[in-house]
Coordinates of C-alpha atoms in Angstrom, one line a residue:
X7 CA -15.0 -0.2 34.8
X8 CA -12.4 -1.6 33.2
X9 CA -9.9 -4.1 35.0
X10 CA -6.3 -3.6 35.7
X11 CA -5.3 -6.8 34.1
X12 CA -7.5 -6.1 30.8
X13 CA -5.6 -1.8 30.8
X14 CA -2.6 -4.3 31.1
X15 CA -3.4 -6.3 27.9
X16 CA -4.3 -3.3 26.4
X17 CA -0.6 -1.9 26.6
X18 CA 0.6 -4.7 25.7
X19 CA -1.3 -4.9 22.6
X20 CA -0.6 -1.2 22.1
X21 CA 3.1 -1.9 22.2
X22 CA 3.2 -4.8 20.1
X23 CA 1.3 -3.0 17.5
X24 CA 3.7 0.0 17.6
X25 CA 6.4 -2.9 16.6
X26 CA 4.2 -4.1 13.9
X27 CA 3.7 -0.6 12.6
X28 CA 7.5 -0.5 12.4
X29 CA 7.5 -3.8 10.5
X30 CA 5.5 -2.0 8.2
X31 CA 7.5 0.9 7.9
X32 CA 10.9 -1.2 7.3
X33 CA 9.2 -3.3 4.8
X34 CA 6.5 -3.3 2.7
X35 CA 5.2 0.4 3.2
X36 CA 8.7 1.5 3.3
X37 CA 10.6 -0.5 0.3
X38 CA 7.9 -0.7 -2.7
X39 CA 6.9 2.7 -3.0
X40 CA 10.4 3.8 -4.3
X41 CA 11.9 0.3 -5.2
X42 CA 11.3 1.2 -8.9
X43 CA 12.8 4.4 -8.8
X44 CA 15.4 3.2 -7.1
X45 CA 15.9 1.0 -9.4
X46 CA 15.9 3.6 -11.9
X47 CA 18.8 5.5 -9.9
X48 CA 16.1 8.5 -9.8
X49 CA 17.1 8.8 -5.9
X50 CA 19.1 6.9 -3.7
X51 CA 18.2 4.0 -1.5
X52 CA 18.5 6.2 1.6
X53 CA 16.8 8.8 0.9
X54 CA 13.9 7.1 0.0
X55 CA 13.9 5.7 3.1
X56 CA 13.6 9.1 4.4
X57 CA 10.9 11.0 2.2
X58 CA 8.6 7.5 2.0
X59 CA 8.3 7.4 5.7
X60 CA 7.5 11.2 5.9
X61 CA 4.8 10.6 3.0
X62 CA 3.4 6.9 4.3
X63 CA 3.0 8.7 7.7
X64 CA 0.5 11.4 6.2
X65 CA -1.4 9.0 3.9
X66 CA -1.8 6.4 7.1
X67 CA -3.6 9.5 8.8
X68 CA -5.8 10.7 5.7
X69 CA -6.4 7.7 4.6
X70 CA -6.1 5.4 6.6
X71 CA -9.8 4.4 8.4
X72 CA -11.5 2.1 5.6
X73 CA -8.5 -1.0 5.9
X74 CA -8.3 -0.5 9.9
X75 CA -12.1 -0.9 10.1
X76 CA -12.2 -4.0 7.9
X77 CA -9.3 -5.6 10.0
X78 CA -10.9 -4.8 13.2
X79 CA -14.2 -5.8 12.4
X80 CA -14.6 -6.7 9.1
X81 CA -13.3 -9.9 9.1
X82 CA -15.5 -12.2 11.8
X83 CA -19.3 -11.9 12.1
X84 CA -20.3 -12.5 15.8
X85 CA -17.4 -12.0 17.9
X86 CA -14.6 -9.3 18.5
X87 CA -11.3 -9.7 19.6
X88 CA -9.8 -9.5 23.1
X89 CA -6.6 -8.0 24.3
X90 CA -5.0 -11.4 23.9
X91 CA -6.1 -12.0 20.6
X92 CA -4.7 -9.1 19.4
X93 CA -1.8 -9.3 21.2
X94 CA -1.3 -12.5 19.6
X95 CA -2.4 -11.5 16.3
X96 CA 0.0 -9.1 16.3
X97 CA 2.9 -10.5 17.7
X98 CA 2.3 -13.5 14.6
X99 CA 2.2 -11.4 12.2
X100 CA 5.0 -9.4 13.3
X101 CA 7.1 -12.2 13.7
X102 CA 6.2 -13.5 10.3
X103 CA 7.4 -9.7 9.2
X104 CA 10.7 -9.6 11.0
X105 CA 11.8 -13.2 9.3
X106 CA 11.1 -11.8 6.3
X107 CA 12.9 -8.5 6.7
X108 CA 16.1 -10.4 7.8
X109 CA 16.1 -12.6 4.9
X110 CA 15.5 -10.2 2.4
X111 CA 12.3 -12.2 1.0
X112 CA 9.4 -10.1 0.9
X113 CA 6.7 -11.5 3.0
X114 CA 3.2 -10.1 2.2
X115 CA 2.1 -8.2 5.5
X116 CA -1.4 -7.7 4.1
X117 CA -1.7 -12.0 4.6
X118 CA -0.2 -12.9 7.6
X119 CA -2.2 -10.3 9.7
X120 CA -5.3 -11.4 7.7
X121 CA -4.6 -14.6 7.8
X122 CA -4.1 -14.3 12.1
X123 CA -6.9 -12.2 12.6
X124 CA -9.3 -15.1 10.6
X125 CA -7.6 -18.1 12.9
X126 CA -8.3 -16.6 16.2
X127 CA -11.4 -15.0 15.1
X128 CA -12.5 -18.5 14.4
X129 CA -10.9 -19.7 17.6
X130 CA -12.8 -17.2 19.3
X131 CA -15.8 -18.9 18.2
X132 CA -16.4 -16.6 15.3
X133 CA -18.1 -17.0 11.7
X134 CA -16.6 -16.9 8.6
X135 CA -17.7 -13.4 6.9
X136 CA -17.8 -15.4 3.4
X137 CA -18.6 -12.0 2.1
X138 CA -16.0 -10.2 2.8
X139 CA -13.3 -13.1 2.1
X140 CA -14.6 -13.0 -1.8
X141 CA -13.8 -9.3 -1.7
X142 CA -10.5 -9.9 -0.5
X143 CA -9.7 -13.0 -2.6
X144 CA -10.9 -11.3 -5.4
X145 CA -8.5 -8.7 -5.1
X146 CA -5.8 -10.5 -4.3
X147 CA -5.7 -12.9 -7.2
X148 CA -6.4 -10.2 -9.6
X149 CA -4.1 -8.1 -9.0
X150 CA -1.1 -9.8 -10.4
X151 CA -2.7 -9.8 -13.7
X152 CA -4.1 -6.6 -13.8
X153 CA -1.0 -5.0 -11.9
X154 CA 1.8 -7.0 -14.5
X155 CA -1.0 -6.5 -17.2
X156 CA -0.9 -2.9 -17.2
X157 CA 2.6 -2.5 -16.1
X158 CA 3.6 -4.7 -19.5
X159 CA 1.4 -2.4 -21.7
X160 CA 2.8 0.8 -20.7
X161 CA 6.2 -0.3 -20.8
X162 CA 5.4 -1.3 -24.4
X163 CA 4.0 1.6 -25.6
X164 CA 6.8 3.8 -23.8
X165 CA 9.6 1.9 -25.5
X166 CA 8.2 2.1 -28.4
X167 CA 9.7 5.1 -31.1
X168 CA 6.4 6.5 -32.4
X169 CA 5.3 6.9 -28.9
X170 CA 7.3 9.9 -27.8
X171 CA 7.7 11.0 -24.2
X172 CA 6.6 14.5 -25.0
X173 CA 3.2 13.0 -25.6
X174 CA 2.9 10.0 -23.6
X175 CA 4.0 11.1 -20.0
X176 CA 2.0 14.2 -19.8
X177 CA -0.8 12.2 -21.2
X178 CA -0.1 9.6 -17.8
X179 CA 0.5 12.6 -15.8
X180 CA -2.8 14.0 -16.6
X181 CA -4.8 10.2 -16.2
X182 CA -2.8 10.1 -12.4
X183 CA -4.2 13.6 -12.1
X184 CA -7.4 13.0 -12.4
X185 CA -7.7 10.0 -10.3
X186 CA -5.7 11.7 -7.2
X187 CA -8.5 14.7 -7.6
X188 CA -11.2 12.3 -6.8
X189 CA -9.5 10.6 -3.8
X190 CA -11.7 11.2 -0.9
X191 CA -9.5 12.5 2.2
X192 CA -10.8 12.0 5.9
X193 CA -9.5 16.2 6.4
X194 CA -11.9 17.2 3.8
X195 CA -14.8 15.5 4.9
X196 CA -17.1 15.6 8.1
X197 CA -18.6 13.0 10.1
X198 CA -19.8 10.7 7.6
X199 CA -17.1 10.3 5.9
X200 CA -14.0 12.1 3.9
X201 CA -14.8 13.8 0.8
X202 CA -12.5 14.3 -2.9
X203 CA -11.0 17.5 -3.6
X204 CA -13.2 17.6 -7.1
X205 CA -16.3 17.6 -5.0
X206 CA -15.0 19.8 -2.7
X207 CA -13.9 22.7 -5.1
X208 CA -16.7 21.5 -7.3
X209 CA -19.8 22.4 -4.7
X210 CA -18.6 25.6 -5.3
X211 CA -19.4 25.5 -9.0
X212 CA -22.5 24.5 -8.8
X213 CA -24.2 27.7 -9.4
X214 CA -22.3 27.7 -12.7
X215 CA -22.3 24.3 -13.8
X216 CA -24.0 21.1 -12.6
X217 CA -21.2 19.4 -13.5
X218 CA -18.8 21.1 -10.7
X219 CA -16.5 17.5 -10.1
X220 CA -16.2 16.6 -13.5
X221 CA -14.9 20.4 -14.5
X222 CA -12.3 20.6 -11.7
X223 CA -11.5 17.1 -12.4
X224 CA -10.6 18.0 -16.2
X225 CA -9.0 21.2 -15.5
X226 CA -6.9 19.7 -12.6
X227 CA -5.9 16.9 -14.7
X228 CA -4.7 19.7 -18.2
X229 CA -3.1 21.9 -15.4
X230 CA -1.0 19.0 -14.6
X231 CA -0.2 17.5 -18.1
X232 CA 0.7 20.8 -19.5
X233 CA 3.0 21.2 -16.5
X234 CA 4.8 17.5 -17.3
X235 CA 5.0 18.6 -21.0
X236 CA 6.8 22.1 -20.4
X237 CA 9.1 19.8 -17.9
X238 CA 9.8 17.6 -20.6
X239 CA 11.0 20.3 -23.0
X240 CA 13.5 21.9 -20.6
X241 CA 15.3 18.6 -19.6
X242 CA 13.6 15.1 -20.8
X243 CA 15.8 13.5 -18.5
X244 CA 15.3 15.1 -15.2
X245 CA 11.5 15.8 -15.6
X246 CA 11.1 11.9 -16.7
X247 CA 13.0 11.2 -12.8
X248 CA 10.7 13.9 -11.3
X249 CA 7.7 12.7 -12.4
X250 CA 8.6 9.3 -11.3
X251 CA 9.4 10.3 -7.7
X252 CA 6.4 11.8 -8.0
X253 CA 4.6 8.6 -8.7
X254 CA 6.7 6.9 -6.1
X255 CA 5.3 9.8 -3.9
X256 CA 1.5 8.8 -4.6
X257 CA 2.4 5.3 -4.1
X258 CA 3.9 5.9 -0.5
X259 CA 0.8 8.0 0.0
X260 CA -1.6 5.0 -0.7
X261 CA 1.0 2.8 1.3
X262 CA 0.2 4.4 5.0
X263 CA -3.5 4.4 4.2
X264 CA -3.8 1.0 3.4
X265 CA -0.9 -0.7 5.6
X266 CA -1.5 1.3 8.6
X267 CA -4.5 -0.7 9.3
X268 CA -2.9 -3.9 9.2
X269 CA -0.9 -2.6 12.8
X270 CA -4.4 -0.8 14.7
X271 CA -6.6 -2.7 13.2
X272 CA -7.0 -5.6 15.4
X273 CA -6.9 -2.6 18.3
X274 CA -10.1 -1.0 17.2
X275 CA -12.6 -3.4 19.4
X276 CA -10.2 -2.4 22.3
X277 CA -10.2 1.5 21.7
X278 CA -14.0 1.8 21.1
X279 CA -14.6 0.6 24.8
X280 CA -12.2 3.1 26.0
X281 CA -13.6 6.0 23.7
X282 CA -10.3 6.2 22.0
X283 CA -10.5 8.6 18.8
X284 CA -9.6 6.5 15.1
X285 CA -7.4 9.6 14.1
X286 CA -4.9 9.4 17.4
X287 CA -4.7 5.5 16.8
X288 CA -3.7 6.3 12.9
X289 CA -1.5 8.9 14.3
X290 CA 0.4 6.3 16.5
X291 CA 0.6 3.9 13.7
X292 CA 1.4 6.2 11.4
X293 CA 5.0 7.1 13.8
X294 CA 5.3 3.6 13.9
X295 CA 6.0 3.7 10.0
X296 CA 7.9 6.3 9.6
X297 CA 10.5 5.1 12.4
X298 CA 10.6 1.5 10.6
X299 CA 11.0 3.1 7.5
X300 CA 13.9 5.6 8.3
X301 CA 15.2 2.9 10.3
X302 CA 14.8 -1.0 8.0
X303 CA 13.7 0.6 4.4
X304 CA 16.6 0.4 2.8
X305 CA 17.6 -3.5 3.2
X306 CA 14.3 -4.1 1.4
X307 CA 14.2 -1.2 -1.0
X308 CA 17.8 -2.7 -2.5
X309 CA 16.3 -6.2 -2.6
X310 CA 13.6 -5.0 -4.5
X311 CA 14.9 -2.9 -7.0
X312 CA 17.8 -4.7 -8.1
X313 CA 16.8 -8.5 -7.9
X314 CA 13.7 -8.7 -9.5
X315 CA 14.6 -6.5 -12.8
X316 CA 16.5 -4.5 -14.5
X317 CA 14.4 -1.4 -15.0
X318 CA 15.1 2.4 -16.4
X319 CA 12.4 5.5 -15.8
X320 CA 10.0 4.3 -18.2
X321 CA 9.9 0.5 -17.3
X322 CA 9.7 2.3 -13.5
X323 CA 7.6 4.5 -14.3
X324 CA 5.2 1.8 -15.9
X325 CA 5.2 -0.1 -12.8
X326 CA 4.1 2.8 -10.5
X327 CA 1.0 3.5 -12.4
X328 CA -0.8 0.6 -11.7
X329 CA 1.0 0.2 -8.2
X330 CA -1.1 3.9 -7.1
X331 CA -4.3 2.6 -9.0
X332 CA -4.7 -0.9 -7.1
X333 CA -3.5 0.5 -4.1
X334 CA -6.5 3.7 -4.4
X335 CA -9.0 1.2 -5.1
X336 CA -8.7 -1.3 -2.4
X337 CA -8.3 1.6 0.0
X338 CA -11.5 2.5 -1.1
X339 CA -13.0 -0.7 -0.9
X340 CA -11.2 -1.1 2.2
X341 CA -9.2 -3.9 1.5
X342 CA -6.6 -5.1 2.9
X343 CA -3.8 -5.8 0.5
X344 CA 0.0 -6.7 0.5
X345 CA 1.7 -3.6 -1.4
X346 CA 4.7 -6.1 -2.3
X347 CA 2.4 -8.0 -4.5
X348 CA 1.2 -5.0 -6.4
X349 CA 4.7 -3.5 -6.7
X350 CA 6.5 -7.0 -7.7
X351 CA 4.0 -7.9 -9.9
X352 CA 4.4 -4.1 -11.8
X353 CA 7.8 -4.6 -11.8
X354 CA 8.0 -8.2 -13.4
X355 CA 5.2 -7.2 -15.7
X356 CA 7.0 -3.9 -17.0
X357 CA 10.4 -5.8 -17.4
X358 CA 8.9 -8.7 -19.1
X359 CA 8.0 -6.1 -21.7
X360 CA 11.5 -5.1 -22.8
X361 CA 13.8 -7.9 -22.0
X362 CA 11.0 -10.7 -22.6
X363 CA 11.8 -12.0 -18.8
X364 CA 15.7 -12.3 -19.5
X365 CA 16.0 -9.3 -16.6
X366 CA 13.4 -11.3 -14.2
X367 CA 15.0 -13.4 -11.6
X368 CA 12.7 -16.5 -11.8
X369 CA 14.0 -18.2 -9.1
X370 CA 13.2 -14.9 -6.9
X371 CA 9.6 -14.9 -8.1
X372 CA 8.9 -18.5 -7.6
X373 CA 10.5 -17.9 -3.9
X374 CA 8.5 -14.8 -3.3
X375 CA 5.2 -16.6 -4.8
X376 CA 5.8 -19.3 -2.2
X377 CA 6.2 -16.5 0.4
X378 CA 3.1 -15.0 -0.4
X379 CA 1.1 -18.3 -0.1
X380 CA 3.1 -20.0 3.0
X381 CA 2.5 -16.8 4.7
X382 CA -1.2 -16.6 4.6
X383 CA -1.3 -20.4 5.5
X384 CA 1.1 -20.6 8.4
X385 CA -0.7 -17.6 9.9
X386 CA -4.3 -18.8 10.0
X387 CA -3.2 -21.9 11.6
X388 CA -0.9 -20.8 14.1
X389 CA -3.2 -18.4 15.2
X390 CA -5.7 -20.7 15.8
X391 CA -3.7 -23.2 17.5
X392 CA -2.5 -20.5 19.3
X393 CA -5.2 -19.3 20.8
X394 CA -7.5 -22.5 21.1
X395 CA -4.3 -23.6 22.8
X396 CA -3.9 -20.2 25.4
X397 CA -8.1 -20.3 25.8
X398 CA -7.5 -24.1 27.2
X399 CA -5.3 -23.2 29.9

């Protein structure tokens, strides 16, 4: 039977990870996903706000189990944390969230509340899950180069005359396409796990084809480009800022799946004891976005798309393609990862193509570089001096 002081800690920790879920919402989840088409002036900084907290909400519920699992458990071998540990985890990270939202420097949420969780795991008496830290660490120091790397390609090919947007966006269009029909969904799949909408529709090919995914997959992704093109030749202009909301829209998407588990997923030792369902503590985090992003979104969204670079739709454009891409594959490997480095690093990598870094603030990346490393830092230690300091008492 569980205590009164332990159903205690767990509404504290509850409530404190409500506040982090706003954190979320007002910063990173909210701001990046729409920060470059912002920055394009292909909607304005409010109602971004708006539609990327509607949008982060439903991809924090869909998609939102892998990252919450690996914060929870994922990240200690041997022990799991107590109320107070993920009380404090939270309230660190958090903390570290809300500086960073008042000072307009983009903290990475993705490595204070990893960074936390390791400390007073370790405190706890846990060990290192070496495994799981290379995963992470991989994926962290690659993606600024395959983020800014791709990012700078695109916006080279798009700017480039031979390369004419009648061609080249439906052709994107119909690449995006195909990777969002093979995103597995948790509402499509049963109790093993969520399933793609290519396999889906697919199974029902088979008696035609073996090849059901692949054909749904191909047709899904012409449908769309042929769409884009006939878009393109009725307006250039407002089906090049459609598609590009669009993008933003797919970002946002991936957003909620992956940063909602940095908010529930230290509660997830907690919940299992209580026989707490994963999809109503993704729907409570989930809120918990969508407030902080209706709510703080737009302090970050403006420092985002107008200090780091000067960008139009197809230097915006460029940076959301490989902002959705990272963001889909560490959801699927369920990593946890700090959407303001993939979206900062697309957005210095596709300006760097066209004014050769003269539209980069340099002094904002170096700040936001240190950001991302002090943050990771200061996090591990004070949370285990934290908590080897609260287990002494």
């Amino acid at each position: 039977m569980v205590d009164v002081l332990s159903l205690a800690l767990v509404a504290v920790a509850s409530a404190v990870s409500l506040f982090m879920a706003w954190i979320i919402g007002a910063g990173s989840a909210g701001a990046t996903p729409f920060a470059p088409a912002v920055g394009a002036n292909a909607i304005s900084i409010m109602r971004a706000g708006l539609v990327v907290g509607v949008i982060a909400f439903l991809g924090a519920v869909v998609q939102g189990g892998s990252v919450s699992a690996a914060i929870g458990t994922g990240l200690i071998d041997g022990v799991s944390l107590s109320p107070i540990a993920a009380v404090v985890v939270l309230l660190l990270a958090g903390g570290l969230m809300a500086i960073g939202i008042v000072t307009g420097i983009p903290i990475a949420t993705a490595f204070t509340v990893t960074g936390a969780v390791i400390g007073i795991g370790i405190a706890l008496g846990g060990a290192p899950a070496w495994a799981k830290y290379q995963e992470i660490a991989s994926v962290w120091v690659l993606t600024p180069f395959v983020g800014g790397g791709l990012a700078y390609g695109l916006a080279r090919v798009l700017s480039r005359e031979w390369a004419p947007e009648s061609i080249c966006i439906p052709a994107l269009a119909a690449s995006v396409s195909a990777v969002v029909a093979n995103i597995e969904f948790a509402v499509l799949g049963g109790p093993d796990g969520g399933q793609s909408l290519a396999s889906v529709v697919g199974a029902s090919l088979d008696s035609m084809t073996a090849r059901g995914p692949l054909v749904v997959t191909l047709l899904f992704a012409v449908g769309i480009a042929a769409l884009v093109r006939f878009d393109i030749h009725r307006d250039e202009h407002r089906a090049m800022n459609r598609f590009l909301l669009a993008l933003g829209s797919l970002v946002a998407f991936s957003a909620g799946g992956s940063q909602v588990g940095l908010a529930v997923g230290p509660l997830l030792p907690l919940f299992d004891t209580m026989s707490i369902p994963l999809t109503a503590v993704l729907v409570g985090g989930g809120f918990g976005i969508l407030v902080g992003a209706w709510m703080g979104a737009p302090r970050m969204i403006k420092s985002l798309s107008q200090d780091y670079s000067s960008l139009g739709p197809r230097r915006a454009i460029s940076a959301l393609i490989p902002s959705f891409l990272i963001a889909q594959v560490a959801v699927f490997l369920g990593v946890p990862v700090s959407f303001n480095e993939i979206v900062v690093s697309a957005i210095i990598g596709s300006g760097a193509a066209i004014s050769g870094g003269s539209g980069i603030s340099r002094g904002k990346v170096f700040k936001t570089l240190g950001a991302w490393a002090g943050s990771f830092a200061l996090s591990f230690v004070a949370g285990y001096v934290i908590f080897t300091g609260i287990s002494m008492l």
